[in-house]
Amino acid sequence: MRVFVLLLMLALTGCGLKPMYSGGERGPVAAGLHSVSVQPIPGKAGWLVRKELVARLNHGNVATPRYRLEVELDDNITGFGIRGDRAATRERRTLRARYRLVDLATGLVVVDATAGSDAGIDVVSSQYATVAAEQSALERLSTVVADQIVGRLALFINNGGQQP
């Protein structure tokens, strides 16, 4: 078993893979992500997504941005699981984002993509509990969407500014 593990480790060293975030905070991918300014996004969902993006990209400290990130959100709650009295027993909250990364030097859109996720919500007899569940779902979805956007931007930067 140990021989197998050693052979596997040797095989992986020659495969050409390299860590995307090599160099940590001073690496090229991190430096590229730190040069992205995030435009304001309207609405409550927009505020949450922008807060998550700023925390992941640049911590709000972009001295001289190279890129501008523009995000448009679609936040939707759909009821389903209808009871006999036509009341919904389940809801699905969907958060979709269309985002564009604009190179400020040229004004060209270098990344134009989408991200999204959804969450199921139980509708209970307490309206307060349902509203709290909807809010909690929005917070989780904002985190997931921001992670997807940052991951895609990191791939773009890691590929030297080329689409993967």
JSON list of C-alpha atoms in Angstrom, two decimals:
[
{"chain": "A", "resi": 1, "resn": "MET", "atom": "CA", "xyz": [0.00, 0.00, 0.00]},
{"chain": "A", "resi": 2, "resn": "ARG", "atom": "CA", "xyz": [2.81, 2.41, 0.85]},
{"chain": "A", "resi": 3, "resn": "VAL", "atom": "CA", "xyz": [4.51, 1.68, -2.45]},
{"chain": "A", "resi": 4, "resn": "PHE", "atom": "CA", "xyz": [1.29, 2.54, -4.28]},
{"chain": "A", "resi": 5, "resn": "VAL", "atom": "CA", "xyz": [1.00, 5.87, -2.46]},
{"chain": "A", "resi": 6, "resn": "LEU", "atom": "CA", "xyz": [4.63, 6.72, -3.23]},
{"chain": "A", "resi": 7, "resn": "LEU", "atom": "CA", "xyz": [4.16, 5.86, -6.91]},
{"chain": "A", "resi": 8, "resn": "LEU", "atom": "CA", "xyz": [1.00, 7.96, -7.03]},
{"chain": "A", "resi": 9, "resn": "MET", "atom": "CA", "xyz": [2.79, 10.93, -5.48]},
{"chain": "A", "resi": 10, "resn": "LEU", "atom": "CA", "xyz": [5.63, 10.60, -8.01]},
{"chain": "A", "resi": 11, "resn": "ALA", "atom": "CA", "xyz": [3.16, 10.43, -10.89]},
{"chain": "A", "resi": 12, "resn": "LEU", "atom": "CA", "xyz": [1.38, 13.58, -9.73]},
{"chain": "A", "resi": 13, "resn": "THR", "atom": "CA", "xyz": [4.59, 15.60, -9.55]},
{"chain": "A", "resi": 14, "resn": "GLY", "atom": "CA", "xyz": [5.15, 15.13, -13.29]},
{"chain": "A", "resi": 15, "resn": "CYS", "atom": "CA", "xyz": [1.60, 15.89, -14.45]},
{"chain": "A", "resi": 16, "resn": "GLY", "atom": "CA", "xyz": [2.16, 19.62, -14.97]},
{"chain": "A", "resi": 17, "resn": "LEU", "atom": "CA", "xyz": [-0.49, 20.79, -12.54]},
{"chain": "A", "resi": 18, "resn": "LYS", "atom": "CA", "xyz": [0.32, 23.83, -10.49]},
{"chain": "A", "resi": 19, "resn": "PRO", "atom": "CA", "xyz": [-1.68, 25.49, -7.75]},
{"chain": "A", "resi": 20, "resn": "MET", "atom": "CA", "xyz": [-3.74, 28.43, -8.96]},
{"chain": "A", "resi": 21, "resn": "TYR", "atom": "CA", "xyz": [-3.10, 30.45, -5.83]},
{"chain": "A", "resi": 22, "resn": "SER", "atom": "CA", "xyz": [0.61, 29.75, -5.62]},
{"chain": "A", "resi": 23, "resn": "GLY", "atom": "CA", "xyz": [2.41, 32.63, -3.99]},
{"chain": "A", "resi": 24, "resn": "GLY", "atom": "CA", "xyz": [-0.51, 33.32, -1.65]},
{"chain": "A", "resi": 25, "resn": "GLU", "atom": "CA", "xyz": [-1.49, 36.98, -1.32]},
{"chain": "A", "resi": 26, "resn": "ARG", "atom": "CA", "xyz": [1.53, 38.04, -3.40]},
{"chain": "A", "resi": 27, "resn": "GLY", "atom": "CA", "xyz": [0.92, 35.60, -6.25]},
{"chain": "A", "resi": 28, "resn": "PRO", "atom": "CA", "xyz": [-0.21, 36.66, -9.72]},
{"chain": "A", "resi": 29, "resn": "VAL", "atom": "CA", "xyz": [-3.81, 35.42, -9.33]},
{"chain": "A", "resi": 30, "resn": "ALA", "atom": "CA", "xyz": [-4.29, 37.17, -5.99]},
{"chain": "A", "resi": 31, "resn": "ALA", "atom": "CA", "xyz": [-2.75, 40.35, -7.38]},
{"chain": "A", "resi": 32, "resn": "GLY", "atom": "CA", "xyz": [-5.10, 40.19, -10.36]},
{"chain": "A", "resi": 33, "resn": "LEU", "atom": "CA", "xyz": [-8.13, 39.66, -8.13]},
{"chain": "A", "resi": 34, "resn": "HIS", "atom": "CA", "xyz": [-7.05, 42.58, -5.95]},
{"chain": "A", "resi": 35, "resn": "SER", "atom": "CA", "xyz": [-7.14, 44.84, -9.03]},
{"chain": "A", "resi": 36, "resn": "VAL", "atom": "CA", "xyz": [-10.90, 44.36, -9.59]},
{"chain": "A", "resi": 37, "resn": "SER", "atom": "CA", "xyz": [-13.26, 47.13, -8.50]},
{"chain": "A", "resi": 38, "resn": "VAL", "atom": "CA", "xyz": [-16.84, 45.98, -7.89]},
{"chain": "A", "resi": 39, "resn": "GLN", "atom": "CA", "xyz": [-19.59, 48.31, -9.08]},
{"chain": "A", "resi": 40, "resn": "PRO", "atom": "CA", "xyz": [-22.64, 48.88, -6.83]},
{"chain": "A", "resi": 41, "resn": "ILE", "atom": "CA", "xyz": [-25.42, 46.33, -7.36]},
{"chain": "A", "resi": 42, "resn": "PRO", "atom": "CA", "xyz": [-29.01, 47.49, -6.72]},
{"chain": "A", "resi": 43, "resn": "GLY", "atom": "CA", "xyz": [-31.29, 45.91, -4.12]},
{"chain": "A", "resi": 44, "resn": "LYS", "atom": "CA", "xyz": [-30.85, 43.88, -0.98]},
{"chain": "A", "resi": 45, "resn": "ALA", "atom": "CA", "xyz": [-29.53, 40.85, -2.88]},
{"chain": "A", "resi": 46, "resn": "GLY", "atom": "CA", "xyz": [-27.14, 43.17, -4.69]},
{"chain": "A", "resi": 47, "resn": "TRP", "atom": "CA", "xyz": [-25.82, 44.59, -1.44]},
{"chain": "A", "resi": 48, "resn": "LEU", "atom": "CA", "xyz": [-25.22, 41.07, -0.10]},
{"chain": "A", "resi": 49, "resn": "VAL", "atom": "CA", "xyz": [-23.48, 39.82, -3.26]},
{"chain": "A", "resi": 50, "resn": "ARG", "atom": "CA", "xyz": [-21.33, 42.95, -3.54]},
{"chain": "A", "resi": 51, "resn": "LYS", "atom": "CA", "xyz": [-20.29, 42.65, 0.12]},
{"chain": "A", "resi": 52, "resn": "GLU", "atom": "CA", "xyz": [-19.19, 39.05, -0.49]},
{"chain": "A", "resi": 53, "resn": "LEU", "atom": "CA", "xyz": [-17.35, 39.97, -3.69]},
{"chain": "A", "resi": 54, "resn": "VAL", "atom": "CA", "xyz": [-15.47, 42.85, -2.09]},
{"chain": "A", "resi": 55, "resn": "ALA", "atom": "CA", "xyz": [-14.47, 40.61, 0.83]},
{"chain": "A", "resi": 56, "resn": "ARG", "atom": "CA", "xyz": [-13.06, 38.00, -1.54]},
{"chain": "A", "resi": 57, "resn": "LEU", "atom": "CA", "xyz": [-11.52, 40.20, -4.22]},
{"chain": "A", "resi": 58, "resn": "ASN", "atom": "CA", "xyz": [-9.92, 43.22, -2.69]},
{"chain": "A", "resi": 59, "resn": "HIS", "atom": "CA", "xyz": [-11.17, 43.91, 0.80]},
{"chain": "A", "resi": 60, "resn": "GLY", "atom": "CA", "xyz": [-12.33, 47.32, -0.43]},
{"chain": "A", "resi": 61, "resn": "ASN", "atom": "CA", "xyz": [-8.79, 48.58, -1.05]},
{"chain": "A", "resi": 62, "resn": "VAL", "atom": "CA", "xyz": [-8.34, 48.98, -4.80]},
{"chain": "A", "resi": 63, "resn": "ALA", "atom": "CA", "xyz": [-5.70, 51.67, -5.27]},
{"chain": "A", "resi": 64, "resn": "THR", "atom": "CA", "xyz": [-5.52, 51.53, -9.06]},
{"chain": "A", "resi": 65, "resn": "PRO", "atom": "CA", "xyz": [-8.05, 49.08, -10.46]},
{"chain": "A", "resi": 66, "resn": "ARG", "atom": "CA", "xyz": [-7.29, 47.29, -13.70]},
{"chain": "A", "resi": 67, "resn": "TYR", "atom": "CA", "xyz": [-10.76, 45.78, -14.08]},
{"chain": "A", "resi": 68, "resn": "ARG", "atom": "CA", "xyz": [-14.35, 46.78, -13.33]},
{"chain": "A", "resi": 69, "resn": "LEU", "atom": "CA", "xyz": [-16.86, 44.09, -12.37]},
{"chain": "A", "resi": 70, "resn": "GLU", "atom": "CA", "xyz": [-20.47, 44.80, -13.32]},
{"chain": "A", "resi": 71, "resn": "VAL", "atom": "CA", "xyz": [-23.16, 42.47, -11.95]},
{"chain": "A", "resi": 72, "resn": "GLU", "atom": "CA", "xyz": [-26.88, 42.22, -12.71]},
{"chain": "A", "resi": 73, "resn": "LEU", "atom": "CA", "xyz": [-28.98, 40.00, -10.43]},
{"chain": "A", "resi": 74, "resn": "ASP", "atom": "CA", "xyz": [-32.26, 38.16, -10.82]},
{"chain": "A", "resi": 75, "resn": "ASP", "atom": "CA", "xyz": [-33.71, 37.14, -7.44]},
{"chain": "A", "resi": 76, "resn": "ASN", "atom": "CA", "xyz": [-36.86, 35.05, -7.65]},
{"chain": "A", "resi": 77, "resn": "ILE", "atom": "CA", "xyz": [-39.04, 33.15, -5.17]},
{"chain": "A", "resi": 78, "resn": "THR", "atom": "CA", "xyz": [-41.42, 30.55, -6.62]},
{"chain": "A", "resi": 79, "resn": "GLY", "atom": "CA", "xyz": [-44.03, 28.71, -4.56]},
{"chain": "A", "resi": 80, "resn": "PHE", "atom": "CA", "xyz": [-44.84, 25.08, -5.24]},
{"chain": "A", "resi": 81, "resn": "GLY", "atom": "CA", "xyz": [-46.15, 22.09, -3.31]},
{"chain": "A", "resi": 82, "resn": "ILE", "atom": "CA", "xyz": [-49.68, 23.54, -3.30]},
{"chain": "A", "resi": 83, "resn": "ARG", "atom": "CA", "xyz": [-52.11, 22.33, -0.61]},
{"chain": "A", "resi": 84, "resn": "GLY", "atom": "CA", "xyz": [-55.85, 21.94, -1.05]},
{"chain": "A", "resi": 85, "resn": "ASP", "atom": "CA", "xyz": [-56.45, 25.53, 0.10]},
{"chain": "A", "resi": 86, "resn": "ARG", "atom": "CA", "xyz": [-54.05, 26.76, -2.61]},
{"chain": "A", "resi": 87, "resn": "ALA", "atom": "CA", "xyz": [-51.33, 27.71, -0.13]},
{"chain": "A", "resi": 88, "resn": "ALA", "atom": "CA", "xyz": [-47.74, 26.86, -1.01]},
{"chain": "A", "resi": 89, "resn": "THR", "atom": "CA", "xyz": [-45.90, 24.42, 1.24]},
{"chain": "A", "resi": 90, "resn": "ARG", "atom": "CA", "xyz": [-42.49, 24.89, -0.37]},
{"chain": "A", "resi": 91, "resn": "GLU", "atom": "CA", "xyz": [-40.68, 27.72, -2.07]},
{"chain": "A", "resi": 92, "resn": "ARG", "atom": "CA", "xyz": [-37.60, 27.85, -4.22]},
{"chain": "A", "resi": 93, "resn": "ARG", "atom": "CA", "xyz": [-35.43, 30.94, -4.06]},
{"chain": "A", "resi": 94, "resn": "THR", "atom": "CA", "xyz": [-33.25, 31.36, -7.12]},
{"chain": "A", "resi": 95, "resn": "LEU", "atom": "CA", "xyz": [-30.43, 33.89, -7.41]},
{"chain": "A", "resi": 96, "resn": "ARG", "atom": "CA", "xyz": [-28.86, 34.32, -10.85]},
{"chain": "A", "resi": 97, "resn": "ALA", "atom": "CA", "xyz": [-26.12, 36.77, -11.77]},
{"chain": "A", "resi": 98, "resn": "ARG", "atom": "CA", "xyz": [-24.91, 37.97, -15.13]},
{"chain": "A", "resi": 99, "resn": "TYR", "atom": "CA", "xyz": [-21.53, 39.56, -14.72]},
{"chain": "A", "resi": 100, "resn": "ARG", "atom": "CA", "xyz": [-19.05, 41.31, -16.95]},
{"chain": "A", "resi": 101, "resn": "LEU", "atom": "CA", "xyz": [-15.40, 42.04, -16.30]},
{"chain": "A", "resi": 102, "resn": "VAL", "atom": "CA", "xyz": [-14.30, 45.17, -18.15]},
{"chain": "A", "resi": 103, "resn": "ASP", "atom": "CA", "xyz": [-10.63, 45.93, -18.82]},
{"chain": "A", "resi": 104, "resn": "LEU", "atom": "CA", "xyz": [-10.32, 49.60, -17.86]},
{"chain": "A", "resi": 105, "resn": "ALA", "atom": "CA", "xyz": [-7.33, 50.19, -20.16]},
{"chain": "A", "resi": 106, "resn": "THR", "atom": "CA", "xyz": [-9.19, 49.17, -23.31]},
{"chain": "A", "resi": 107, "resn": "GLY", "atom": "CA", "xyz": [-12.84, 49.38, -22.29]},
{"chain": "A", "resi": 108, "resn": "LEU", "atom": "CA", "xyz": [-13.39, 45.85, -23.62]},
{"chain": "A", "resi": 109, "resn": "VAL", "atom": "CA", "xyz": [-15.50, 43.24, -21.86]},
{"chain": "A", "resi": 110, "resn": "VAL", "atom": "CA", "xyz": [-13.04, 40.41, -21.22]},
{"chain": "A", "resi": 111, "resn": "VAL", "atom": "CA", "xyz": [-15.38, 38.10, -19.30]},
{"chain": "A", "resi": 112, "resn": "ASP", "atom": "CA", "xyz": [-19.14, 37.88, -19.82]},
{"chain": "A", "resi": 113, "resn": "ALA", "atom": "CA", "xyz": [-20.66, 34.99, -17.89]},
{"chain": "A", "resi": 114, "resn": "THR", "atom": "CA", "xyz": [-23.40, 33.88, -15.50]},
{"chain": "A", "resi": 115, "resn": "ALA", "atom": "CA", "xyz": [-23.54, 32.33, -12.06]},
{"chain": "A", "resi": 116, "resn": "GLY", "atom": "CA", "xyz": [-26.42, 31.13, -9.99]},
{"chain": "A", "resi": 117, "resn": "SER", "atom": "CA", "xyz": [-27.82, 28.87, -7.36]},
{"chain": "A", "resi": 118, "resn": "ASP", "atom": "CA", "xyz": [-31.10, 28.02, -5.71]},
{"chain": "A", "resi": 119, "resn": "ALA", "atom": "CA", "xyz": [-32.39, 26.93, -2.32]},
{"chain": "A", "resi": 120, "resn": "GLY", "atom": "CA", "xyz": [-35.54, 25.22, -1.10]},
{"chain": "A", "resi": 121, "resn": "ILE", "atom": "CA", "xyz": [-37.57, 26.76, 1.70]},
{"chain": "A", "resi": 122, "resn": "ASP", "atom": "CA", "xyz": [-40.29, 25.15, 3.82]},
{"chain": "A", "resi": 123, "resn": "VAL", "atom": "CA", "xyz": [-43.35, 27.36, 4.19]},
{"chain": "A", "resi": 124, "resn": "VAL", "atom": "CA", "xyz": [-44.67, 27.01, 7.74]},
{"chain": "A", "resi": 125, "resn": "SER", "atom": "CA", "xyz": [-47.65, 28.47, 9.55]},
{"chain": "A", "resi": 126, "resn": "SER", "atom": "CA", "xyz": [-45.53, 31.24, 11.09]},
{"chain": "A", "resi": 127, "resn": "GLN", "atom": "CA", "xyz": [-44.98, 34.07, 8.60]},
{"chain": "A", "resi": 128, "resn": "TYR", "atom": "CA", "xyz": [-41.99, 35.26, 10.63]},
{"chain": "A", "resi": 129, "resn": "ALA", "atom": "CA", "xyz": [-40.31, 31.86, 10.33]},
{"chain": "A", "resi": 130, "resn": "THR", "atom": "CA", "xyz": [-40.94, 31.78, 6.57]},
{"chain": "A", "resi": 131, "resn": "VAL", "atom": "CA", "xyz": [-39.54, 35.29, 6.06]},
{"chain": "A", "resi": 132, "resn": "ALA", "atom": "CA", "xyz": [-36.51, 34.40, 8.21]},
{"chain": "A", "resi": 133, "resn": "ALA", "atom": "CA", "xyz": [-35.94, 31.27, 6.11]},
{"chain": "A", "resi": 134, "resn": "GLU", "atom": "CA", "xyz": [-36.20, 33.31, 2.90]},
{"chain": "A", "resi": 135, "resn": "GLN", "atom": "CA", "xyz": [-33.64, 35.81, 4.23]},
{"chain": "A", "resi": 136, "resn": "SER", "atom": "CA", "xyz": [-31.30, 33.05, 5.36]},
{"chain": "A", "resi": 137, "resn": "ALA", "atom": "CA", "xyz": [-31.56, 31.42, 1.93]},
{"chain": "A", "resi": 138, "resn": "LEU", "atom": "CA", "xyz": [-30.70, 34.74, 0.24]},
{"chain": "A", "resi": 139, "resn": "GLU", "atom": "CA", "xyz": [-27.61, 35.14, 2.42]},
{"chain": "A", "resi": 140, "resn": "ARG", "atom": "CA", "xyz": [-26.41, 31.62, 1.57]},
{"chain": "A", "resi": 141, "resn": "LEU", "atom": "CA", "xyz": [-27.14, 32.09, -2.14]},
{"chain": "A", "resi": 142, "resn": "SER", "atom": "CA", "xyz": [-25.22, 35.39, -2.15]},
{"chain": "A", "resi": 143, "resn": "THR", "atom": "CA", "xyz": [-22.17, 33.59, -0.81]},
{"chain": "A", "resi": 144, "resn": "VAL", "atom": "CA", "xyz": [-22.45, 30.78, -3.37]},
{"chain": "A", "resi": 145, "resn": "VAL", "atom": "CA", "xyz": [-22.88, 33.18, -6.31]},
{"chain": "A", "resi": 146, "resn": "ALA", "atom": "CA", "xyz": [-19.96, 35.35, -5.17]},
{"chain": "A", "resi": 147, "resn": "ASP", "atom": "CA", "xyz": [-17.76, 32.25, -4.87]},
{"chain": "A", "resi": 148, "resn": "GLN", "atom": "CA", "xyz": [-18.70, 31.18, -8.40]},
{"chain": "A", "resi": 149, "resn": "ILE", "atom": "CA", "xyz": [-17.89, 34.63, -9.80]},
{"chain": "A", "resi": 150, "resn": "VAL", "atom": "CA", "xyz": [-14.53, 34.84, -8.01]},
{"chain": "A", "resi": 151, "resn": "GLY", "atom": "CA", "xyz": [-13.61, 31.32, -9.12]},
{"chain": "A", "resi": 152, "resn": "ARG", "atom": "CA", "xyz": [-14.34, 32.20, -12.76]},
{"chain": "A", "resi": 153, "resn": "LEU", "atom": "CA", "xyz": [-12.35, 35.45, -12.53]},
{"chain": "A", "resi": 154, "resn": "ALA", "atom": "CA", "xyz": [-9.44, 33.57, -10.94]},
{"chain": "A", "resi": 155, "resn": "LEU", "atom": "CA", "xyz": [-9.43, 31.13, -13.89]},
{"chain": "A", "resi": 156, "resn": "PHE", "atom": "CA", "xyz": [-9.39, 34.06, -16.31]},
{"chain": "A", "resi": 157, "resn": "ILE", "atom": "CA", "xyz": [-6.47, 35.72, -14.52]},
{"chain": "A", "resi": 158, "resn": "ASN", "atom": "CA", "xyz": [-4.60, 32.41, -14.13]},
{"chain": "A", "resi": 159, "resn": "ASN", "atom": "CA", "xyz": [-4.86, 31.86, -17.90]},
{"chain": "A", "resi": 160, "resn": "GLY", "atom": "CA", "xyz": [-3.06, 35.15, -18.50]},
{"chain": "A", "resi": 161, "resn": "GLY", "atom": "CA", "xyz": [-6.19, 37.08, -19.39]},
{"chain": "A", "resi": 162, "resn": "GLN", "atom": "CA", "xyz": [-7.44, 34.45, -21.82]},
{"chain": "A", "resi": 163, "resn": "GLN", "atom": "CA", "xyz": [-10.81, 32.69, -21.70]},
{"chain": "A", "resi": 164, "resn": "PRO", "atom": "CA", "xyz": [-10.37, 29.07, -20.49]}
]
